[in-house]
Tab-separated table of C-alpha atoms in Angstrom:
chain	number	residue	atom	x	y	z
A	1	UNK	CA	0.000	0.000	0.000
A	2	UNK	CA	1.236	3.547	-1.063
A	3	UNK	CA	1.497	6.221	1.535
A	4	UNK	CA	3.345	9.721	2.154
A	5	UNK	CA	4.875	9.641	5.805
A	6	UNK	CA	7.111	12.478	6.473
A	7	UNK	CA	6.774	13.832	3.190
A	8	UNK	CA	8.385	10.403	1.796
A	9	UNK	CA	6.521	7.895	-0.631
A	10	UNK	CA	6.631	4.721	0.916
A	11	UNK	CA	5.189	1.584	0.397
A	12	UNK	CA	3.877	-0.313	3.564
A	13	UNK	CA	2.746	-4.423	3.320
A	14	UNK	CA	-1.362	-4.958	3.110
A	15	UNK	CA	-0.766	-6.592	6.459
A	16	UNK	CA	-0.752	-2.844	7.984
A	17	UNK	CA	-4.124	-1.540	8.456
A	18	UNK	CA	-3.694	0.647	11.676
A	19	UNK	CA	-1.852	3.474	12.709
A	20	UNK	CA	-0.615	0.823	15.445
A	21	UNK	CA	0.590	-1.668	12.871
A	22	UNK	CA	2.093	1.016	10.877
A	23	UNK	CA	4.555	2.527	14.121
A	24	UNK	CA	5.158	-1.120	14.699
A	25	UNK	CA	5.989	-1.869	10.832
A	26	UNK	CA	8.873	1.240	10.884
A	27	UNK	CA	9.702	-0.492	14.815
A	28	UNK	CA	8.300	2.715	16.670
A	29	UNK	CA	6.198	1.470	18.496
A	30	UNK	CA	8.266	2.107	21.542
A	31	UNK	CA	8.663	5.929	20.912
A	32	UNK	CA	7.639	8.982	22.346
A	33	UNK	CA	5.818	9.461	18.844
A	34	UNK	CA	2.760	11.805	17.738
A	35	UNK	CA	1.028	11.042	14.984
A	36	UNK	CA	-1.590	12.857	12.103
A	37	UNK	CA	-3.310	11.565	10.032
A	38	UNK	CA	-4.382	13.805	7.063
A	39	UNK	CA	-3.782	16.684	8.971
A	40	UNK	CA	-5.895	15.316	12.337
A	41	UNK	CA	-3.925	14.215	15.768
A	42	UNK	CA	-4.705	10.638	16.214
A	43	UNK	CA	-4.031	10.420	19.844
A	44	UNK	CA	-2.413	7.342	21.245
A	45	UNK	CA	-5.940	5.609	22.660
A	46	UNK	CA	-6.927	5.656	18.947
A	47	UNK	CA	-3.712	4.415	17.400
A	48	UNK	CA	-5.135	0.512	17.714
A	49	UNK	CA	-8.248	1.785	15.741
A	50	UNK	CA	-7.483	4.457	13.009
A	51	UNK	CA	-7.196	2.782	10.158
A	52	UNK	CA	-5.063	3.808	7.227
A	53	UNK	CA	-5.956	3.807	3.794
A	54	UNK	CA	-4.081	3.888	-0.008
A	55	UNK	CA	-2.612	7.436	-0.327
A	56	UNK	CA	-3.003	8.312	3.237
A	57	UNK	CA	-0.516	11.424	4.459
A	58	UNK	CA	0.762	10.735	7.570
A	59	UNK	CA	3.385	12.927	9.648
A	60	UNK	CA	5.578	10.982	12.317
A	61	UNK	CA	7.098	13.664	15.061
A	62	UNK	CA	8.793	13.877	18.036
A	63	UNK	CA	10.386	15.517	20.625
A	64	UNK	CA	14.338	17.131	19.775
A	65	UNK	CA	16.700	19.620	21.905
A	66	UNK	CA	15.749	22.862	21.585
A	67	UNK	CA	15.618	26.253	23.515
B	1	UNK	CA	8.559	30.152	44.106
B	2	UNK	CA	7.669	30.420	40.820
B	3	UNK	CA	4.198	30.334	39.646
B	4	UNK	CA	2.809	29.634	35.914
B	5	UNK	CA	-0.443	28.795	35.572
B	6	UNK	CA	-1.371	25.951	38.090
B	7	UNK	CA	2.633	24.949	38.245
B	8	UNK	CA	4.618	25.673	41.234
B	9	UNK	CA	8.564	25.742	40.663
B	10	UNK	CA	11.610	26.582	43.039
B	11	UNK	CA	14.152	26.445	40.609
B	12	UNK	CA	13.908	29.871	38.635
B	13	UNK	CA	15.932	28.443	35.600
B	14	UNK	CA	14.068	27.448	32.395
B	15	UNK	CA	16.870	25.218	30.757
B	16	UNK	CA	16.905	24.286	26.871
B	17	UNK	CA	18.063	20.787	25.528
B	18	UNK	CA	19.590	21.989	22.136
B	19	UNK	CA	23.385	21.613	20.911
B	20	UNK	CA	25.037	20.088	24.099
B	21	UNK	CA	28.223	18.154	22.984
B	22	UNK	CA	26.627	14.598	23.632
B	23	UNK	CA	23.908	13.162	25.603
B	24	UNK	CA	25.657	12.438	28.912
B	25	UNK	CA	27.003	16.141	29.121
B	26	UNK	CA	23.578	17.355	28.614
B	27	UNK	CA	22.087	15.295	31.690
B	28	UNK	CA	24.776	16.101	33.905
B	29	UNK	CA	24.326	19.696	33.151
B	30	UNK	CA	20.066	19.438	33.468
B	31	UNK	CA	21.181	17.621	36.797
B	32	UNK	CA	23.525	20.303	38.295
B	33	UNK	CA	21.622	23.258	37.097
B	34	UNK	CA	18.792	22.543	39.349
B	35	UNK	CA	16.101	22.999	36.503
B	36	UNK	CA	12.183	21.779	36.910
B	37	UNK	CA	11.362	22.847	33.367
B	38	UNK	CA	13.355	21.927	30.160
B	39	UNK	CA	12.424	23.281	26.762
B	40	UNK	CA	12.411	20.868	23.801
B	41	UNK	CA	11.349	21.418	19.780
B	42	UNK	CA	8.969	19.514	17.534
B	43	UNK	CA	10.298	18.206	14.553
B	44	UNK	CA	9.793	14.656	11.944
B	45	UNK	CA	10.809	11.362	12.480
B	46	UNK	CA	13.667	9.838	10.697
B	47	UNK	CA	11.810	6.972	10.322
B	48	UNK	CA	14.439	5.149	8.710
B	49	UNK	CA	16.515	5.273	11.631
B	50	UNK	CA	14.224	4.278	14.366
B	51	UNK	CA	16.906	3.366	16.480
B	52	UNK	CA	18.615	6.632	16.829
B	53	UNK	CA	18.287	7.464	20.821
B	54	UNK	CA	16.086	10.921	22.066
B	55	UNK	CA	16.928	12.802	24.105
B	56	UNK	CA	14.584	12.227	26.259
B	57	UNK	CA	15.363	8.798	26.907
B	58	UNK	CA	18.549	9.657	28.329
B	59	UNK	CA	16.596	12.209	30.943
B	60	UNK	CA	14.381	11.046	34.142
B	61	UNK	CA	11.043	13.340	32.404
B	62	UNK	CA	9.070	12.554	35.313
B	63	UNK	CA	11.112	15.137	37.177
B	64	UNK	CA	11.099	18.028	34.457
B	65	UNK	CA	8.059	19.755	33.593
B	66	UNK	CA	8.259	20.152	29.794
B	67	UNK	CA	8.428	23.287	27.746
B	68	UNK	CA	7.973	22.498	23.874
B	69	UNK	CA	8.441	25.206	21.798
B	70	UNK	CA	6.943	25.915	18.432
B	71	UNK	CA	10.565	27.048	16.897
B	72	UNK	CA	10.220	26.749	13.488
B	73	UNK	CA	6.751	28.354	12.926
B	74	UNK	CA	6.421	31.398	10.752
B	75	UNK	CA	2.851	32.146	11.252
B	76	UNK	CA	0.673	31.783	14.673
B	77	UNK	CA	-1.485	28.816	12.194
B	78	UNK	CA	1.983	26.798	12.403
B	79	UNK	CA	2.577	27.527	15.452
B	80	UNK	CA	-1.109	26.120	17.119
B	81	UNK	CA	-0.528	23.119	15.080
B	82	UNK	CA	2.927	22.182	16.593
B	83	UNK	CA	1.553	23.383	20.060
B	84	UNK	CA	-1.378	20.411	19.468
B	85	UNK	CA	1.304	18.198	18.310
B	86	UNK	CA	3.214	18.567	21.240
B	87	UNK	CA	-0.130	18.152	23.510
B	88	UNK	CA	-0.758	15.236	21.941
B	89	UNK	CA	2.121	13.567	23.700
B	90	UNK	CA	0.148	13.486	26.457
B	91	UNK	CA	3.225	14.701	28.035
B	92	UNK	CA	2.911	18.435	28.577
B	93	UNK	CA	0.457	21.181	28.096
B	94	UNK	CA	2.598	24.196	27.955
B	95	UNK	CA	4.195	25.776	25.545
B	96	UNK	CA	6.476	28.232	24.334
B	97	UNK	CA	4.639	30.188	22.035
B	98	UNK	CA	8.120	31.176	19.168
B	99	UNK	CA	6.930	32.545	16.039
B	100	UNK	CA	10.245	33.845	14.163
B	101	UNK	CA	10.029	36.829	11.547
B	102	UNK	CA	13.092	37.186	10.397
B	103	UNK	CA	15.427	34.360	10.078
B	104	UNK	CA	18.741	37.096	10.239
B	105	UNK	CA	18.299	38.232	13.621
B	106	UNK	CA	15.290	35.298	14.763
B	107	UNK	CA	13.295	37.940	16.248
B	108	UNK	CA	9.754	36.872	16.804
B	109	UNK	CA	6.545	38.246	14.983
B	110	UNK	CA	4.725	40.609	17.116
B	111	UNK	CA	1.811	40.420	15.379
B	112	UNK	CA	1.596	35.830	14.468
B	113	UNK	CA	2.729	35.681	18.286
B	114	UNK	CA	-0.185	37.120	19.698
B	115	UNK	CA	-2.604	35.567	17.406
B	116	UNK	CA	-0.919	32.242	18.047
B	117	UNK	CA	-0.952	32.795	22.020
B	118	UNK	CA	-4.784	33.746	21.536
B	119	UNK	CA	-5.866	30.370	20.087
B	120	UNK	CA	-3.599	28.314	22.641
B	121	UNK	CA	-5.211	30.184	25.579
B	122	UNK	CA	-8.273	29.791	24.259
B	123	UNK	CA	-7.865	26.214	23.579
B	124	UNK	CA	-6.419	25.549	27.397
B	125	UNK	CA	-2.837	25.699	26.791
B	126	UNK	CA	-0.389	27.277	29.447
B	127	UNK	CA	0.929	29.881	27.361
B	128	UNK	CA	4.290	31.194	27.890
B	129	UNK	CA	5.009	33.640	24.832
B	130	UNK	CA	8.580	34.582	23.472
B	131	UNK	CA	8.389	38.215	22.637
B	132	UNK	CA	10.588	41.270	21.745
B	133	UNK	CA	10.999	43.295	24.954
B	134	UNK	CA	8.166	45.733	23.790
B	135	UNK	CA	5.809	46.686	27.175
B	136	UNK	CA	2.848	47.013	25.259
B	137	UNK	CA	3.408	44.096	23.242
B	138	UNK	CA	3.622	42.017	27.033
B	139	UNK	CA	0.553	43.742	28.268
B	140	UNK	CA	-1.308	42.396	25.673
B	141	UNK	CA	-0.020	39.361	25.961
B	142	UNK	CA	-1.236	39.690	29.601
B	143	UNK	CA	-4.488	40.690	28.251
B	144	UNK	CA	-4.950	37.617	25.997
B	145	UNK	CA	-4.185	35.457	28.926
B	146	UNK	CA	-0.947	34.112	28.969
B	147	UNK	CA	0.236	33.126	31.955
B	148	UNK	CA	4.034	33.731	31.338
B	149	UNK	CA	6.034	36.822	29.125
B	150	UNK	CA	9.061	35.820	27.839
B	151	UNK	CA	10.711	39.088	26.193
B	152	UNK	CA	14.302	38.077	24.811
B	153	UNK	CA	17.403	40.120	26.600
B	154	UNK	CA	19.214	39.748	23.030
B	155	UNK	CA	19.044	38.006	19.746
B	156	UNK	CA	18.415	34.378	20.485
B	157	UNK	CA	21.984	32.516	20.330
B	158	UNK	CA	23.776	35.907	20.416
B	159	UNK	CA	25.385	35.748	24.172
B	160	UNK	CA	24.984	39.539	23.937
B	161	UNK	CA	23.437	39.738	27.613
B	162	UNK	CA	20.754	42.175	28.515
B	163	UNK	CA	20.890	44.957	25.869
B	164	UNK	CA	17.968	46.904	27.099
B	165	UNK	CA	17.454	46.447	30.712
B	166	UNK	CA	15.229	49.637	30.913
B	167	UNK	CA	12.660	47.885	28.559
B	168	UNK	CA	13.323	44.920	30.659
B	169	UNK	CA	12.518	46.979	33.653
B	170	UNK	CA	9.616	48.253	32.195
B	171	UNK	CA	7.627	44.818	31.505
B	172	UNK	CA	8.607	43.441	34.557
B	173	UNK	CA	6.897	46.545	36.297
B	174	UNK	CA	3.770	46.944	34.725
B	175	UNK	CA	3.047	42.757	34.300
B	176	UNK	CA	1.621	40.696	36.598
B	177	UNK	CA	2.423	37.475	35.371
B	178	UNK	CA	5.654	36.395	36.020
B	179	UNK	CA	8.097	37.723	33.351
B	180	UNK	CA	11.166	35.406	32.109
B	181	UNK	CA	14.019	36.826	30.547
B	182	UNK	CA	14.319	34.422	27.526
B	183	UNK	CA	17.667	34.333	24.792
B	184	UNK	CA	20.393	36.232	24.106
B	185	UNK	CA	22.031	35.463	28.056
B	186	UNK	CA	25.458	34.989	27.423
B	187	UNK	CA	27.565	34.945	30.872
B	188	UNK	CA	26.504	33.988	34.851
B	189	UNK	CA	26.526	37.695	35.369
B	190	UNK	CA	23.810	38.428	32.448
B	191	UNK	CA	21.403	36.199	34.073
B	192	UNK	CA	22.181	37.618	37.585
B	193	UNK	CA	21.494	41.426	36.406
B	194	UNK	CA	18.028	39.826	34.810
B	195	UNK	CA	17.120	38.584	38.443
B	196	UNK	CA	18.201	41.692	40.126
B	197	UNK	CA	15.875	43.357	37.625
B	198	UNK	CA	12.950	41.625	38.730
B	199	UNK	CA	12.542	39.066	36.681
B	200	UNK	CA	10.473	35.890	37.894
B	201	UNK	CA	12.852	33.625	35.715
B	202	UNK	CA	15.562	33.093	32.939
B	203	UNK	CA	15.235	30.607	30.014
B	204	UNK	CA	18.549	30.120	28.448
B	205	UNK	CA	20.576	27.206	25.887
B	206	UNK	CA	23.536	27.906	24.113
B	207	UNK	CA	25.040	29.875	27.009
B	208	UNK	CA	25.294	26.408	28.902
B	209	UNK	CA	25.181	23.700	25.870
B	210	UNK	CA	27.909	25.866	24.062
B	211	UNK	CA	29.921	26.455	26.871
B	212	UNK	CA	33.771	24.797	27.154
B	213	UNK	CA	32.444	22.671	30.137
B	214	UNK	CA	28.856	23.105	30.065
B	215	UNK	CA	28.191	21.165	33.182
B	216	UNK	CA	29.947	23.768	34.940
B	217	UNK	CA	28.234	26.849	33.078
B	218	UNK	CA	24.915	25.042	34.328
B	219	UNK	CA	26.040	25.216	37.744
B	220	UNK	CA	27.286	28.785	37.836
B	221	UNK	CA	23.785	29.657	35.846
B	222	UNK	CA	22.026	28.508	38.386
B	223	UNK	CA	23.993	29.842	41.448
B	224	UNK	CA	24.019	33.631	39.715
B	225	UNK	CA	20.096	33.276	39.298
B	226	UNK	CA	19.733	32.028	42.950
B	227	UNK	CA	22.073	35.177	43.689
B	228	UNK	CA	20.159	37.611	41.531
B	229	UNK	CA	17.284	36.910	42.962
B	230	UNK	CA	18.004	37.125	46.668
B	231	UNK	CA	19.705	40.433	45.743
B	232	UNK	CA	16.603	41.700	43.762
B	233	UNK	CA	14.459	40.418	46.972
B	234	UNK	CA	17.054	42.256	49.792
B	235	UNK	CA	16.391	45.582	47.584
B	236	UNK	CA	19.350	47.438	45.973
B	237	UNK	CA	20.982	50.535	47.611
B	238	UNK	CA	20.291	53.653	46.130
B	239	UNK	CA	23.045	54.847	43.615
B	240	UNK	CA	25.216	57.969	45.061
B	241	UNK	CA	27.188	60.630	43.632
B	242	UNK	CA	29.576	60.846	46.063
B	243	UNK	CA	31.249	58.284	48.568
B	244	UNK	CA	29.677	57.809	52.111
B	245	UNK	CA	31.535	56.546	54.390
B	246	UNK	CA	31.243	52.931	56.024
B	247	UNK	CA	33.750	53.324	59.394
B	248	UNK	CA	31.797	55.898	61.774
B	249	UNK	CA	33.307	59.355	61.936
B	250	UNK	CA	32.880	59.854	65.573
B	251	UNK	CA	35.749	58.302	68.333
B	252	UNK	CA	39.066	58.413	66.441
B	253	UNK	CA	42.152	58.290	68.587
B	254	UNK	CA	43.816	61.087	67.445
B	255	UNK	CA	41.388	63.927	66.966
């Protein structure tokens, strides 16, 4: 499935059909991670649920140093 | 103590996480310096390269009440969206409200800061807004409802110290929120005159992180703001003319 995380075109398996399954997939699931989809928050209680679709944006932050 | 919003602090430092030599230099100096509140940025994932460490794994957060800023926004729109980004951590709900204007000097946007600091009051945030040290612009800010004004001593980076303390003097008079003296503090001694001006607090970065032994610049930062601040509570003498003398006049031998 085609998808543009970070700004990148990526292709993800059709095994990943959550936003869960997707952190998991690029092994960040253990992150202090935020995630939108489309331009929404999907906070983490919804990760498990929000499914992703062909074509999907999705941005992938975090936290860095800064002042 | 220092009071923002519904947070109580003793340690009058704000400390930022950005450009220390390596990871275990940067803790050691968060550790020493006394800090409750560390300042942080939102940016992408690499997600190729999941296994690059944070920061913030190499920091105890459940001590530090976190700052994120929203460095990197141009307008106050870019700047709510990072601020919900950062909320959505589920880690923090202040922020540092830091629109930049002009990338030369990174002097914030008068006007995109208070429009950004609107909408985050407004949508619950504890709003702590990075301003040019402008009276009028912090009164507004006030007005708005942000519960901190942070007007910058000097260009953000610059080390310059407090080039205005007047203006400084002025904001810190006429606000009621506490006002902390944010960028441009270069030396112990800058952050020391900020205190002794009144201010509630002093956010600084590079002046530790870029410092030969930052550990030890942390340490010093925090003993000249514990210093400043116990001076600025004793109350200053009154500046003289002319010399008055401390030994008593009366009772000398030979007279």
């Amino acid at each position: 499935m085609k998808l543009t995380v970070n700004g990148v075109h990526v292709v993800v398996p059709s095994t990943v059909e959550t936003v869960t399954e997707l952190l998991q997939h690029f092994e960040l699931n253990q992150k202090v991670i935020i995630v939108e989809l489309n331009a929404e928050i999907v906070g983490k209680a919804r990760h498990a649920e929000t499914r992703i679709s062909l074509g999907d944006k999705i941005e992938l932050v975090h936290f860095v140093g800064g002042g | 103590m220092l009071r923002i919003g519904d947070y109580e602090f003793s340690s009058r430092l704000l400390l930022g996480t950005g450009k220390y030599p390596d990871f275990d230099i940067q803790r050691k100096a968060v550790d020493i310096s006394g800090t409750e509140i560390l300042t942080f940025s939102v940016r992408r994932m690499n997600i190729f390269e999941a296994g690059q460490p944070n920061f913030l794994e190499n920091l105890d957060i459940e001590k530090y009440t976190l700052l994120p800023n929203t460095a990197g926004a141009k307008t106050a729109e870019e700047a709510v969206r990072i601020a919900k980004l950062a909320k959505a951590s589920g880690l923090c709900d202040m922020v540092k409200v830091e629109v930049i204007g002009c990338q030369k000097t990174l002097l914030p946007d008068p006007v995109e800061t208070l429009k950004a600091s609107e909408e985050l009051v407004k949508e619950g945030f504890t709003v702590l807004p990075y301003t040019s040290d402008d009276v009028l612009l912090a009164r507004r800010l006030e007005e708005l409802g942000c519960h901190a004004i942070m007007p910058g001593a000097s260009p953000i980076g610059s080390g310059q110290g407090i080039i205005n303390p007047l203006n400084l003097s002025f904001i810190i008079e006429q606000c009621q929120v506490p006002v902390i003296v944010d960028a441009g503090i270069g030396t112990p001694s800058d952050a020391a005159i900020a205190m002794e001006l009144g201010a509630a607090g002093v956010l600084l970065n590079t002046a530790v992180s870029g410092a030969k032994d930052p550990v030890k610049m942390a340490e010093a930062m925090k003993l000249s703001i514990e210093a400043g601040r116990l001076g600025f509570e004793a109350g200053r003498i009154p500046k003289k003319r002319y010399a008055t003398a401390s030994s008593p006049v009366e009772g000398m031998s030979f007279s």
